[in-house]
mmCIF file of N, CA, C and O in Angstrom:
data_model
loop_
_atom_site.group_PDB
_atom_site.id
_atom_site.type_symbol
_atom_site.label_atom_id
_atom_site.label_comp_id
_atom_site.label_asym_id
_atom_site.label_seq_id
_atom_site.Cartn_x
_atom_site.Cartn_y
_atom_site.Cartn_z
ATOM 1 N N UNK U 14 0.855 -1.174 0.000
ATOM 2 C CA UNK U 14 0.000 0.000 0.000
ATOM 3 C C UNK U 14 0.896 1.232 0.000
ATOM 4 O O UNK U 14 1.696 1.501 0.897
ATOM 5 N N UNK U 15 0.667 1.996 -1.168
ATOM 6 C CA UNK U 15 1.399 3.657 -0.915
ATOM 7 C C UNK U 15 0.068 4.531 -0.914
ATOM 8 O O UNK U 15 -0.900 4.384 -1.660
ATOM 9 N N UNK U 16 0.283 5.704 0.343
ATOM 10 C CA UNK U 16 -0.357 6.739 0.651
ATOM 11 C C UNK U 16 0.397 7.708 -0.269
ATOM 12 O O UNK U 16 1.600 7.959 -0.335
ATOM 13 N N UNK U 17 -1.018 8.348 -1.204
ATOM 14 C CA UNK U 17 -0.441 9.168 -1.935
ATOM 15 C C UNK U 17 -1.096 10.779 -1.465
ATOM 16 O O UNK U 17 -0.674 11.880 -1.819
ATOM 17 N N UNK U 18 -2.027 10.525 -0.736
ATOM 18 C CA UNK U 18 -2.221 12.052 -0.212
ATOM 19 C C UNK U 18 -3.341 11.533 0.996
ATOM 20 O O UNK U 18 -4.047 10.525 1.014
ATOM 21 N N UNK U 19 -3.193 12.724 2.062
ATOM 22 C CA UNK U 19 -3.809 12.731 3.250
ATOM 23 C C UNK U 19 -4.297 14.161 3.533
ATOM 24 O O UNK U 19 -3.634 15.135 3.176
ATOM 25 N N UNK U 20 -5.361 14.258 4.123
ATOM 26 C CA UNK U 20 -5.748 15.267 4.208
ATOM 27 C C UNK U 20 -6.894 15.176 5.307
ATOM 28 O O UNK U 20 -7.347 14.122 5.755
ATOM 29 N N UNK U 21 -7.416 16.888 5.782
ATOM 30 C CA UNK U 21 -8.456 16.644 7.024
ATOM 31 C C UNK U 21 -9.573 18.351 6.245
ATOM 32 O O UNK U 21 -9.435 19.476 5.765
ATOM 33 N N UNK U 22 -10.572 17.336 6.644
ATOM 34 C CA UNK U 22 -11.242 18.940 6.364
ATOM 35 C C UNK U 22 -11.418 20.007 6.720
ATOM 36 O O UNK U 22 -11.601 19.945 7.935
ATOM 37 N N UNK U 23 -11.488 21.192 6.318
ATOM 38 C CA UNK U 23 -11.007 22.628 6.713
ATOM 39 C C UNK U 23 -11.546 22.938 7.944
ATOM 40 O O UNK U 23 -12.701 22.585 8.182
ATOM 41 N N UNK U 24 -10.845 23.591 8.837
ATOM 42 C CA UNK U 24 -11.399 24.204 10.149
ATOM 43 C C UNK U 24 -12.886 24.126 10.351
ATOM 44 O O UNK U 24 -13.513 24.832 9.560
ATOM 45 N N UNK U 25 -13.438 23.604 11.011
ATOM 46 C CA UNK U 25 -15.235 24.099 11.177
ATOM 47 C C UNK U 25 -16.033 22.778 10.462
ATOM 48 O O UNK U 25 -15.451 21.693 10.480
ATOM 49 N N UNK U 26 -16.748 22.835 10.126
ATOM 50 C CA UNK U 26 -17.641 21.825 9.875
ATOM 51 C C UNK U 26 -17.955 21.853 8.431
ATOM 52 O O UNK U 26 -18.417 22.977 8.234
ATOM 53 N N UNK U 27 -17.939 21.127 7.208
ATOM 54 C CA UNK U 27 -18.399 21.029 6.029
ATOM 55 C C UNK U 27 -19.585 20.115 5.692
ATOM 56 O O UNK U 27 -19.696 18.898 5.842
ATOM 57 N N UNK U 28 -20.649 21.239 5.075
ATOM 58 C CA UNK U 28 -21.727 20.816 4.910
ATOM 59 C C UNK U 28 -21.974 20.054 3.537
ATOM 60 O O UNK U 28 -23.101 19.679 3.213
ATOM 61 N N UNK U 29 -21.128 19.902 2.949
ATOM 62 C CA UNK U 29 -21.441 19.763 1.417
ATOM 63 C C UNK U 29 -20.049 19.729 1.071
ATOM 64 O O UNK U 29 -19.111 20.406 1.493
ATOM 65 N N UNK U 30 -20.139 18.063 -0.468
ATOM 66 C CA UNK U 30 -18.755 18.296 -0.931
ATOM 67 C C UNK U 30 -19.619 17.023 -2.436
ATOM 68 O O UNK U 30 -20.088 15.910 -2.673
ATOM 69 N N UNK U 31 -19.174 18.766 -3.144
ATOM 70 C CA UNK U 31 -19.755 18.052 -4.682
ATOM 71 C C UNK U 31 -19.382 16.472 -5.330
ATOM 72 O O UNK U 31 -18.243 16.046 -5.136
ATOM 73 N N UNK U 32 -20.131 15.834 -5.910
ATOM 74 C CA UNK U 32 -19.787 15.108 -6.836
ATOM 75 C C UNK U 32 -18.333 14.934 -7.215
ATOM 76 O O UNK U 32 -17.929 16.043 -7.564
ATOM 77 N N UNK U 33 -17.204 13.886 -7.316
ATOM 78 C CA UNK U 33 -15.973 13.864 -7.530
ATOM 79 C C UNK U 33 -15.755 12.690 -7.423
ATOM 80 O O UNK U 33 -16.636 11.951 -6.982
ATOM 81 N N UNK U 34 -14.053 12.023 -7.939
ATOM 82 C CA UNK U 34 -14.087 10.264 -7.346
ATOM 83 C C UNK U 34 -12.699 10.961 -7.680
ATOM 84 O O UNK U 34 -12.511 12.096 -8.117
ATOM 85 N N UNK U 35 -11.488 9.663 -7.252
ATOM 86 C CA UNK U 35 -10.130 9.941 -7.280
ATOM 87 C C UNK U 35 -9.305 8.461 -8.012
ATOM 88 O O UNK U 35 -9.678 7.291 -8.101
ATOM 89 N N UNK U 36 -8.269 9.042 -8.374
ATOM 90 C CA UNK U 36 -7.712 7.758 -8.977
ATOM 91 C C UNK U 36 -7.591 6.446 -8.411
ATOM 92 O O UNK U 36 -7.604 5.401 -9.062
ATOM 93 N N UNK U 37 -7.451 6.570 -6.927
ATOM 94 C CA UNK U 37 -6.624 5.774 -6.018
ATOM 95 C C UNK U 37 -7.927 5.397 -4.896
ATOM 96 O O UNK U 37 -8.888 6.097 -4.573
ATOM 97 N N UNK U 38 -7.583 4.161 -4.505
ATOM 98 C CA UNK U 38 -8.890 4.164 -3.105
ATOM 99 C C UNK U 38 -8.825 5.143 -1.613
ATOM 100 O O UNK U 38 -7.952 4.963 -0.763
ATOM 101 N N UNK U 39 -9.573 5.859 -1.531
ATOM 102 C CA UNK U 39 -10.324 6.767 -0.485
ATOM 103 C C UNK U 39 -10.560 6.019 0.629
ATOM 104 O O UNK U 39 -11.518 5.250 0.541
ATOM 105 N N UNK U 40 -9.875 6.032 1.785
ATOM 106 C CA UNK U 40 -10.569 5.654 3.455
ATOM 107 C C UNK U 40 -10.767 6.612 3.773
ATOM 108 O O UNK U 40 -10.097 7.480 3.212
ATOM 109 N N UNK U 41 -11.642 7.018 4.701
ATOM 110 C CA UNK U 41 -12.469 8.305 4.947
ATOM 111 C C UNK U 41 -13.192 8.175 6.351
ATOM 112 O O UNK U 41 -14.415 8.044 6.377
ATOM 113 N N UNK U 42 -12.400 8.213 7.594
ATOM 114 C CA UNK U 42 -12.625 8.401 8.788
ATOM 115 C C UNK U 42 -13.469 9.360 9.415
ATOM 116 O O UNK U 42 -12.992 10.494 9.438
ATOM 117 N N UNK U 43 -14.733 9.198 9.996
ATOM 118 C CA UNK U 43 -15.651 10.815 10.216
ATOM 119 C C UNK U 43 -15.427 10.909 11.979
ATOM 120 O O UNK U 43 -15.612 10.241 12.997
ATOM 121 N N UNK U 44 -15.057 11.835 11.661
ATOM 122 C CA UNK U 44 -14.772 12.407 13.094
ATOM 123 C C UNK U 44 -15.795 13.208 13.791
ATOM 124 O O UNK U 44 -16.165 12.729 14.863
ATOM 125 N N UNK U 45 -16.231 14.104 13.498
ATOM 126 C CA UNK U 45 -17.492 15.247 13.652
ATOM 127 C C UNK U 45 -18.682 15.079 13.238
ATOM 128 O O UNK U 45 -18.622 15.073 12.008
ATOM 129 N N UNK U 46 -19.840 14.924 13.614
ATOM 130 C CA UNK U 46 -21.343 15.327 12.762
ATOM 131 C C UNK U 46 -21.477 13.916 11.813
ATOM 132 O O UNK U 46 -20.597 13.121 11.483
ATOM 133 N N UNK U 47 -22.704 13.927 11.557
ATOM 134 C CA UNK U 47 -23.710 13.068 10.706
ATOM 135 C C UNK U 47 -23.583 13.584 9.376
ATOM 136 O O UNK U 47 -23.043 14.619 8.985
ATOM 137 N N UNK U 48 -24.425 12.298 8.493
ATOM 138 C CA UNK U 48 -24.794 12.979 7.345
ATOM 139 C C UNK U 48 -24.792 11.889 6.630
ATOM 140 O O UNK U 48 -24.857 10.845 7.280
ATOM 141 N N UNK U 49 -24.719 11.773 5.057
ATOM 142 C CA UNK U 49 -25.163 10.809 3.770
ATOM 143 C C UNK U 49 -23.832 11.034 2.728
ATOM 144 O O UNK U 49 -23.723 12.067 2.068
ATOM 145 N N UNK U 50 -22.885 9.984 2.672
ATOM 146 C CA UNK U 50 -22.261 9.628 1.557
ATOM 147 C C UNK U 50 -23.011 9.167 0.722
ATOM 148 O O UNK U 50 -24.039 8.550 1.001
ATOM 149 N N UNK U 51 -22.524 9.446 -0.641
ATOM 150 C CA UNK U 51 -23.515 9.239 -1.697
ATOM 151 C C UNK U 51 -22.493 8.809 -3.131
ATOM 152 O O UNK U 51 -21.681 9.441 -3.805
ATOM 153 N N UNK U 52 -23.023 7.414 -3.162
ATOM 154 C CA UNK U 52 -21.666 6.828 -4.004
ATOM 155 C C UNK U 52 -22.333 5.775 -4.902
ATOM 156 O O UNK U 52 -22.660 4.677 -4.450
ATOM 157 N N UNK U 53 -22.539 6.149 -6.257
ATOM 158 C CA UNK U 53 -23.254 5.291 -7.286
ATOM 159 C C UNK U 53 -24.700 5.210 -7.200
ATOM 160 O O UNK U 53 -25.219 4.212 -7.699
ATOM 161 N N UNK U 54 -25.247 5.852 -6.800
ATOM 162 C CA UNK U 54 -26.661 6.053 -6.756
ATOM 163 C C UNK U 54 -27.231 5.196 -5.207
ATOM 164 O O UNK U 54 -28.365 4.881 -4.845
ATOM 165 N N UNK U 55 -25.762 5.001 -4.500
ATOM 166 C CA UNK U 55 -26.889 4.224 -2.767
ATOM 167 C C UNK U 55 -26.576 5.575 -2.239
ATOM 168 O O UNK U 55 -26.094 6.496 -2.899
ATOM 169 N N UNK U 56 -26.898 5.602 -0.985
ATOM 170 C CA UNK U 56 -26.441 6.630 0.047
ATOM 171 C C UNK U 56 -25.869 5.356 1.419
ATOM 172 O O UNK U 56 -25.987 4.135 1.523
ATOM 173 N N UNK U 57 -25.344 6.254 2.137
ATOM 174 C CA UNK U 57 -24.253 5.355 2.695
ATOM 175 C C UNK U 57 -24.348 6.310 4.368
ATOM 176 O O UNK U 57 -23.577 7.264 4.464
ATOM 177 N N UNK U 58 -25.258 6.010 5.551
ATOM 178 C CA UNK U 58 -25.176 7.128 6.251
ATOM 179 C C UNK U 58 -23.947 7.384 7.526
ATOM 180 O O UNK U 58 -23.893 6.608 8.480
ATOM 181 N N UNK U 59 -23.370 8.098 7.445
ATOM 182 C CA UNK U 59 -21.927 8.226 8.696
ATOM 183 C C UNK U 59 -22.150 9.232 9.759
ATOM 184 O O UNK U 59 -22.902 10.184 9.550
ATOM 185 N N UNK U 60 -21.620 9.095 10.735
ATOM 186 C CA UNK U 60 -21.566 9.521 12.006
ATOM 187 C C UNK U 60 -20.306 9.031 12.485
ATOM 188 O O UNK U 60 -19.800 8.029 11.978
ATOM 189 N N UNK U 61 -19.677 9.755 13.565
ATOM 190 C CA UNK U 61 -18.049 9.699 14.302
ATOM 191 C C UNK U 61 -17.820 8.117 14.383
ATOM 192 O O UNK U 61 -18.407 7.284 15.075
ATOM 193 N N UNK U 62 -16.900 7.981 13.561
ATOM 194 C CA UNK U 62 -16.365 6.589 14.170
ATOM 195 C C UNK U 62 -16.559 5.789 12.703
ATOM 196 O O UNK U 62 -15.937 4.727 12.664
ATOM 197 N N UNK U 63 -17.253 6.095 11.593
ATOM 198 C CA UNK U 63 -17.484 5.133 10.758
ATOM 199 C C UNK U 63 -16.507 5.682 9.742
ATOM 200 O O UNK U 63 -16.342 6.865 9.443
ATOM 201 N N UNK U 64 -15.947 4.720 9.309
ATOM 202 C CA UNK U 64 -14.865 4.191 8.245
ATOM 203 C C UNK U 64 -15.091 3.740 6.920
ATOM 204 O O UNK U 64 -15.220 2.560 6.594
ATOM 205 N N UNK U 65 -15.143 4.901 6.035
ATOM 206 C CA UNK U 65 -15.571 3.868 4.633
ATOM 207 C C UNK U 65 -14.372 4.263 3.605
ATOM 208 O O UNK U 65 -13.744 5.265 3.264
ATOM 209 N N UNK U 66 -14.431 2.911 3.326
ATOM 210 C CA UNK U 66 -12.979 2.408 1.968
ATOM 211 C C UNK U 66 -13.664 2.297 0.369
ATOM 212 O O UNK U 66 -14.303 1.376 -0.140
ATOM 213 N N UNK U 67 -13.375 3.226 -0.018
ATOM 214 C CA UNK U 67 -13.947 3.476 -1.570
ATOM 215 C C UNK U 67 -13.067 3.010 -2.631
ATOM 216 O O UNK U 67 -11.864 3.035 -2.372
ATOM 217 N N UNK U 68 -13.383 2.644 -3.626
ATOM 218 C CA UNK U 68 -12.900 2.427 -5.079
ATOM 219 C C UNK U 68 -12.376 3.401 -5.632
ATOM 220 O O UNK U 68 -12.463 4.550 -5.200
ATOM 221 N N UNK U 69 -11.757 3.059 -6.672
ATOM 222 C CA UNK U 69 -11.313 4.129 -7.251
ATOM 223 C C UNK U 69 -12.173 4.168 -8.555
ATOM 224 O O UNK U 69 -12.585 3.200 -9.195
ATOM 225 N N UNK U 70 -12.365 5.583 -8.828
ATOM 226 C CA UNK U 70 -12.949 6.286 -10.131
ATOM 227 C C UNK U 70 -14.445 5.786 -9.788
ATOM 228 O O UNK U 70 -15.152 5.234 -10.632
ATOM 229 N N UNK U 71 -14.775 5.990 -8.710
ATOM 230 C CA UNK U 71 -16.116 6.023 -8.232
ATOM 231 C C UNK U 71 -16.548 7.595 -7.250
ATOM 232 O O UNK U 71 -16.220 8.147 -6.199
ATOM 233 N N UNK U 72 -17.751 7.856 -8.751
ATOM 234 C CA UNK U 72 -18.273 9.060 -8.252
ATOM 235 C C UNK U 72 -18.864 9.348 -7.292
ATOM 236 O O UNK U 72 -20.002 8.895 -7.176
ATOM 237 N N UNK U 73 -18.142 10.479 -5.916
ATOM 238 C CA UNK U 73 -19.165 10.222 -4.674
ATOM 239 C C UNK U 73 -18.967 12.273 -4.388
ATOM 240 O O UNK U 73 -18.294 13.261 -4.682
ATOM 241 N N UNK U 74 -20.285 11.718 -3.523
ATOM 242 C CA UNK U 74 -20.666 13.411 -2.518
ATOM 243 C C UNK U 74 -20.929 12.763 -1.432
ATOM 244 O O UNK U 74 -20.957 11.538 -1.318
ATOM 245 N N UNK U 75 -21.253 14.044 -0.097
ATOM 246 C CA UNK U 75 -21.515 13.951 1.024
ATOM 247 C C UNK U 75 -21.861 15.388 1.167
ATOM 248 O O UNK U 75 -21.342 16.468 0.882
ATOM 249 N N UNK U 76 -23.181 14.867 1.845
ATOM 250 C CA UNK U 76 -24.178 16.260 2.520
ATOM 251 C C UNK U 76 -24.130 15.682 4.495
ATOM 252 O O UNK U 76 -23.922 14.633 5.104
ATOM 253 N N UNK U 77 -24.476 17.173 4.850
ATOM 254 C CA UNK U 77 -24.798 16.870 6.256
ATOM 255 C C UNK U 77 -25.802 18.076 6.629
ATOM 256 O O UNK U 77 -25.473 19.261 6.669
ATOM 257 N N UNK U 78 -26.854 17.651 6.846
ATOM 258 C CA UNK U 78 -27.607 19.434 7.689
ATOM 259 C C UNK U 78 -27.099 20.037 8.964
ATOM 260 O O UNK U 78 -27.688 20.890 9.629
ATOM 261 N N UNK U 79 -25.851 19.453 9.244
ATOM 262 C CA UNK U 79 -25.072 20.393 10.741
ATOM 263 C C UNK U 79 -23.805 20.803 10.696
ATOM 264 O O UNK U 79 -23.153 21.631 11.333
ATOM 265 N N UNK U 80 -23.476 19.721 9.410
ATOM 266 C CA UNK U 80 -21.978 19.564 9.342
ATOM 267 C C UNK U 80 -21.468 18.404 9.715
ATOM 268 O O UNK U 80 -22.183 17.552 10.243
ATOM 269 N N UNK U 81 -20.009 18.192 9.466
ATOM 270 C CA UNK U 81 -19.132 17.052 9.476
ATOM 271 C C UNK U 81 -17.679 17.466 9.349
ATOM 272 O O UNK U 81 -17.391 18.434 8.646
ATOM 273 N N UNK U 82 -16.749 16.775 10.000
ATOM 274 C CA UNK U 82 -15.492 16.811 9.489
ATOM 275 C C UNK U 82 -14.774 15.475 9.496
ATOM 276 O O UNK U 82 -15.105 14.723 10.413
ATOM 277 N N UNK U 83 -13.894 15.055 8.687
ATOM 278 C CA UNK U 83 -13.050 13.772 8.558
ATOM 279 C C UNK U 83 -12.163 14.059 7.970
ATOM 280 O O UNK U 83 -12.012 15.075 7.291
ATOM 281 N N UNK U 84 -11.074 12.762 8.237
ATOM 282 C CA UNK U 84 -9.420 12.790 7.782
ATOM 283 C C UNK U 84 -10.246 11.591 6.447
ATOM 284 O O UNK U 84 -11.200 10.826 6.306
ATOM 285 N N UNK U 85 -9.053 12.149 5.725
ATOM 286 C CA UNK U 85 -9.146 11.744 3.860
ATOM 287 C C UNK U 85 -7.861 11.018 3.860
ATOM 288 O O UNK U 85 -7.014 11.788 4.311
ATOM 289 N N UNK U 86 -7.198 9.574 3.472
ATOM 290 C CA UNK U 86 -6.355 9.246 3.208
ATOM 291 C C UNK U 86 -6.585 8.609 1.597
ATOM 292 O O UNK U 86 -7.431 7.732 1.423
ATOM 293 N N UNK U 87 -5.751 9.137 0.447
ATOM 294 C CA UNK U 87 -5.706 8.046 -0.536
ATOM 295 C C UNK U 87 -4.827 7.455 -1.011
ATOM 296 O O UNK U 87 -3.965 8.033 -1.673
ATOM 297 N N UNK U 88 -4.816 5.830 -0.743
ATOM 298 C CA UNK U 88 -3.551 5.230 -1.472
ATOM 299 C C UNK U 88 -4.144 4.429 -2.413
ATOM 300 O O UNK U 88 -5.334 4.182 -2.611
ATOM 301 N N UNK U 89 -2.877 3.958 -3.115
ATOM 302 C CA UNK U 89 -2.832 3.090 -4.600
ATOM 303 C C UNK U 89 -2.104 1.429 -3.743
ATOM 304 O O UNK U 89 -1.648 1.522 -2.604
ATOM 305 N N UNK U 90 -2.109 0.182 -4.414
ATOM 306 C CA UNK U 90 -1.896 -0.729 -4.311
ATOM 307 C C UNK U 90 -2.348 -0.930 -3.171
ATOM 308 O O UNK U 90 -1.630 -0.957 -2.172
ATOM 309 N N UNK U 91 -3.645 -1.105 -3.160
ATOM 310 C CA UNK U 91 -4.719 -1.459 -1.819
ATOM 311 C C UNK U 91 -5.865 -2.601 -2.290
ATOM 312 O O UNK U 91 -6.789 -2.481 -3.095
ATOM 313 N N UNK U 92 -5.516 -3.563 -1.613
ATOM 314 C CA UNK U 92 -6.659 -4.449 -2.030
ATOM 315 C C UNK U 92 -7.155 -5.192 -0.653
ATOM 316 O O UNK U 92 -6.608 -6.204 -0.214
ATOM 317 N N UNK U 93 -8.319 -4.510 -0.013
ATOM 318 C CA UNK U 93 -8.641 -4.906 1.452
ATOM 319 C C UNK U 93 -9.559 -6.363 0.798
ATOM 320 O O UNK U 93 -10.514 -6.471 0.029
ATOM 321 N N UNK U 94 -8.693 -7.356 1.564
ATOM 322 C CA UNK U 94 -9.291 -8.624 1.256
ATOM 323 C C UNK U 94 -9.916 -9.083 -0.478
ATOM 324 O O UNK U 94 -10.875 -9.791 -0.786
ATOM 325 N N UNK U 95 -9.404 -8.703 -0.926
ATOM 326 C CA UNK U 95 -9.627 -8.502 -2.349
ATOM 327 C C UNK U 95 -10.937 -7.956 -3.311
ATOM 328 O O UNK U 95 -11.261 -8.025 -4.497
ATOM 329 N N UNK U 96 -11.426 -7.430 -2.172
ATOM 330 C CA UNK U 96 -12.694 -6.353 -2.701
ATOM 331 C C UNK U 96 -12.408 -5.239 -3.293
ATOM 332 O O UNK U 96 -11.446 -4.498 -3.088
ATOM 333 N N UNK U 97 -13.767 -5.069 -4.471
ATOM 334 C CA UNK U 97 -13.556 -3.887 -5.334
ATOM 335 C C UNK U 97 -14.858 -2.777 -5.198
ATOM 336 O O UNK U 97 -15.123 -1.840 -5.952
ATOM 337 N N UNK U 98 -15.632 -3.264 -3.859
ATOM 338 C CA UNK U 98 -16.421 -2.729 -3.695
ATOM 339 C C UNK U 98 -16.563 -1.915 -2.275
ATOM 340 O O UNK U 98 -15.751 -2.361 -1.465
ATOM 341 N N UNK U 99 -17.457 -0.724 -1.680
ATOM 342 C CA UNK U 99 -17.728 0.209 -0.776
ATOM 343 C C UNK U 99 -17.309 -0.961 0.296
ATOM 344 O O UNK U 99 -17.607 -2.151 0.200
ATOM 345 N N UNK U 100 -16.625 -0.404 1.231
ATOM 346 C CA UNK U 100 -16.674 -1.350 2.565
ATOM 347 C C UNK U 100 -16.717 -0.218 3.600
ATOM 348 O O UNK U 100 -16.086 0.833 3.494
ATOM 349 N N UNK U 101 -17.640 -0.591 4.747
ATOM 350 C CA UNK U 101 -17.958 0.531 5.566
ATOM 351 C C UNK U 101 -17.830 -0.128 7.016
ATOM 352 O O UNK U 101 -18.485 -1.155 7.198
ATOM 353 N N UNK U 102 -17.060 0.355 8.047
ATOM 354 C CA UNK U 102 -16.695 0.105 9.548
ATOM 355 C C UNK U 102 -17.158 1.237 10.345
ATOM 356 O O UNK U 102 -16.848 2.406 10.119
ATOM 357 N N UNK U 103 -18.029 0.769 11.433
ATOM 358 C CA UNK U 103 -18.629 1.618 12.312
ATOM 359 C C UNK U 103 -17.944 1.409 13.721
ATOM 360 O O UNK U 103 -18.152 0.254 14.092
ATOM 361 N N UNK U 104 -17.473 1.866 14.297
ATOM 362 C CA UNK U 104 -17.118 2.217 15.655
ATOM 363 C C UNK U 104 -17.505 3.085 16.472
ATOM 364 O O UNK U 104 -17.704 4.110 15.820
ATOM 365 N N UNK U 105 -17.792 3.305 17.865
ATOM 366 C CA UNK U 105 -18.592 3.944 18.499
ATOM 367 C C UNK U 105 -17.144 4.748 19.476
ATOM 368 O O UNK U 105 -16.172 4.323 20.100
ATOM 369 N N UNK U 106 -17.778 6.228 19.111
ATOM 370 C CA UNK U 106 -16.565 6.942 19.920
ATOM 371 C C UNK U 106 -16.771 6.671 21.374
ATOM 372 O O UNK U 106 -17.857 6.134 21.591
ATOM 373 N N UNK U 107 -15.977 6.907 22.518
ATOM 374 C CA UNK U 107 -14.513 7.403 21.969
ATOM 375 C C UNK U 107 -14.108 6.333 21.328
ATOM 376 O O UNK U 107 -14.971 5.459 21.232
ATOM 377 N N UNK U 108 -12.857 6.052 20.749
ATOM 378 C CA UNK U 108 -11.978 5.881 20.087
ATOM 379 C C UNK U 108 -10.832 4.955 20.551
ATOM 380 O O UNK U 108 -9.858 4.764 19.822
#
């Protein structure tokens, strides 16, 4: 597995994040607030603690009516158990 970019979302809470997908697979840790990933026409709902591992060149958004924030990691040569599909882990904070 190489991490090719990491990232956290901007100060404060983001309510909205358009339509987009990335070359490489997306884990996507939610730290802050509720809301609806939205990835191939399901919706996918997250709250603190849930973990979802995305595909690559799969088009996704996320809405929240309060807000949300999460850490963004994407790497290349990732094959969790050899799935090519959404995998989602819920954990209950704390942490």
């Amino acid at each position: 597995m190489n991490v090719r970019f990491v990232g956290v979302t901007r100060r404060g809470l983001v309510s909205f994040t358009a339509q987009h997908s990335h070359p490489n697979w997306e884990l996507v840790c939610y730290l802050k607030g509720s809301g609806t990933l939205h990835i191939n026409g399901r919706d996918y709902p997250f709250s603190p603690g849930t973990v979802i591992c995305q595909p690559p060149h799969i088009p996704h958004s996320e809405d929240s009516a309060d807000g949300y924030r999460n850490i963004f990691i994407e790497v290349s040569d990732f094959a969790p158990a050899g799935s090519t599909d959404v995998l989602i882990y819920r954990e209950t904070p704390p942490f």
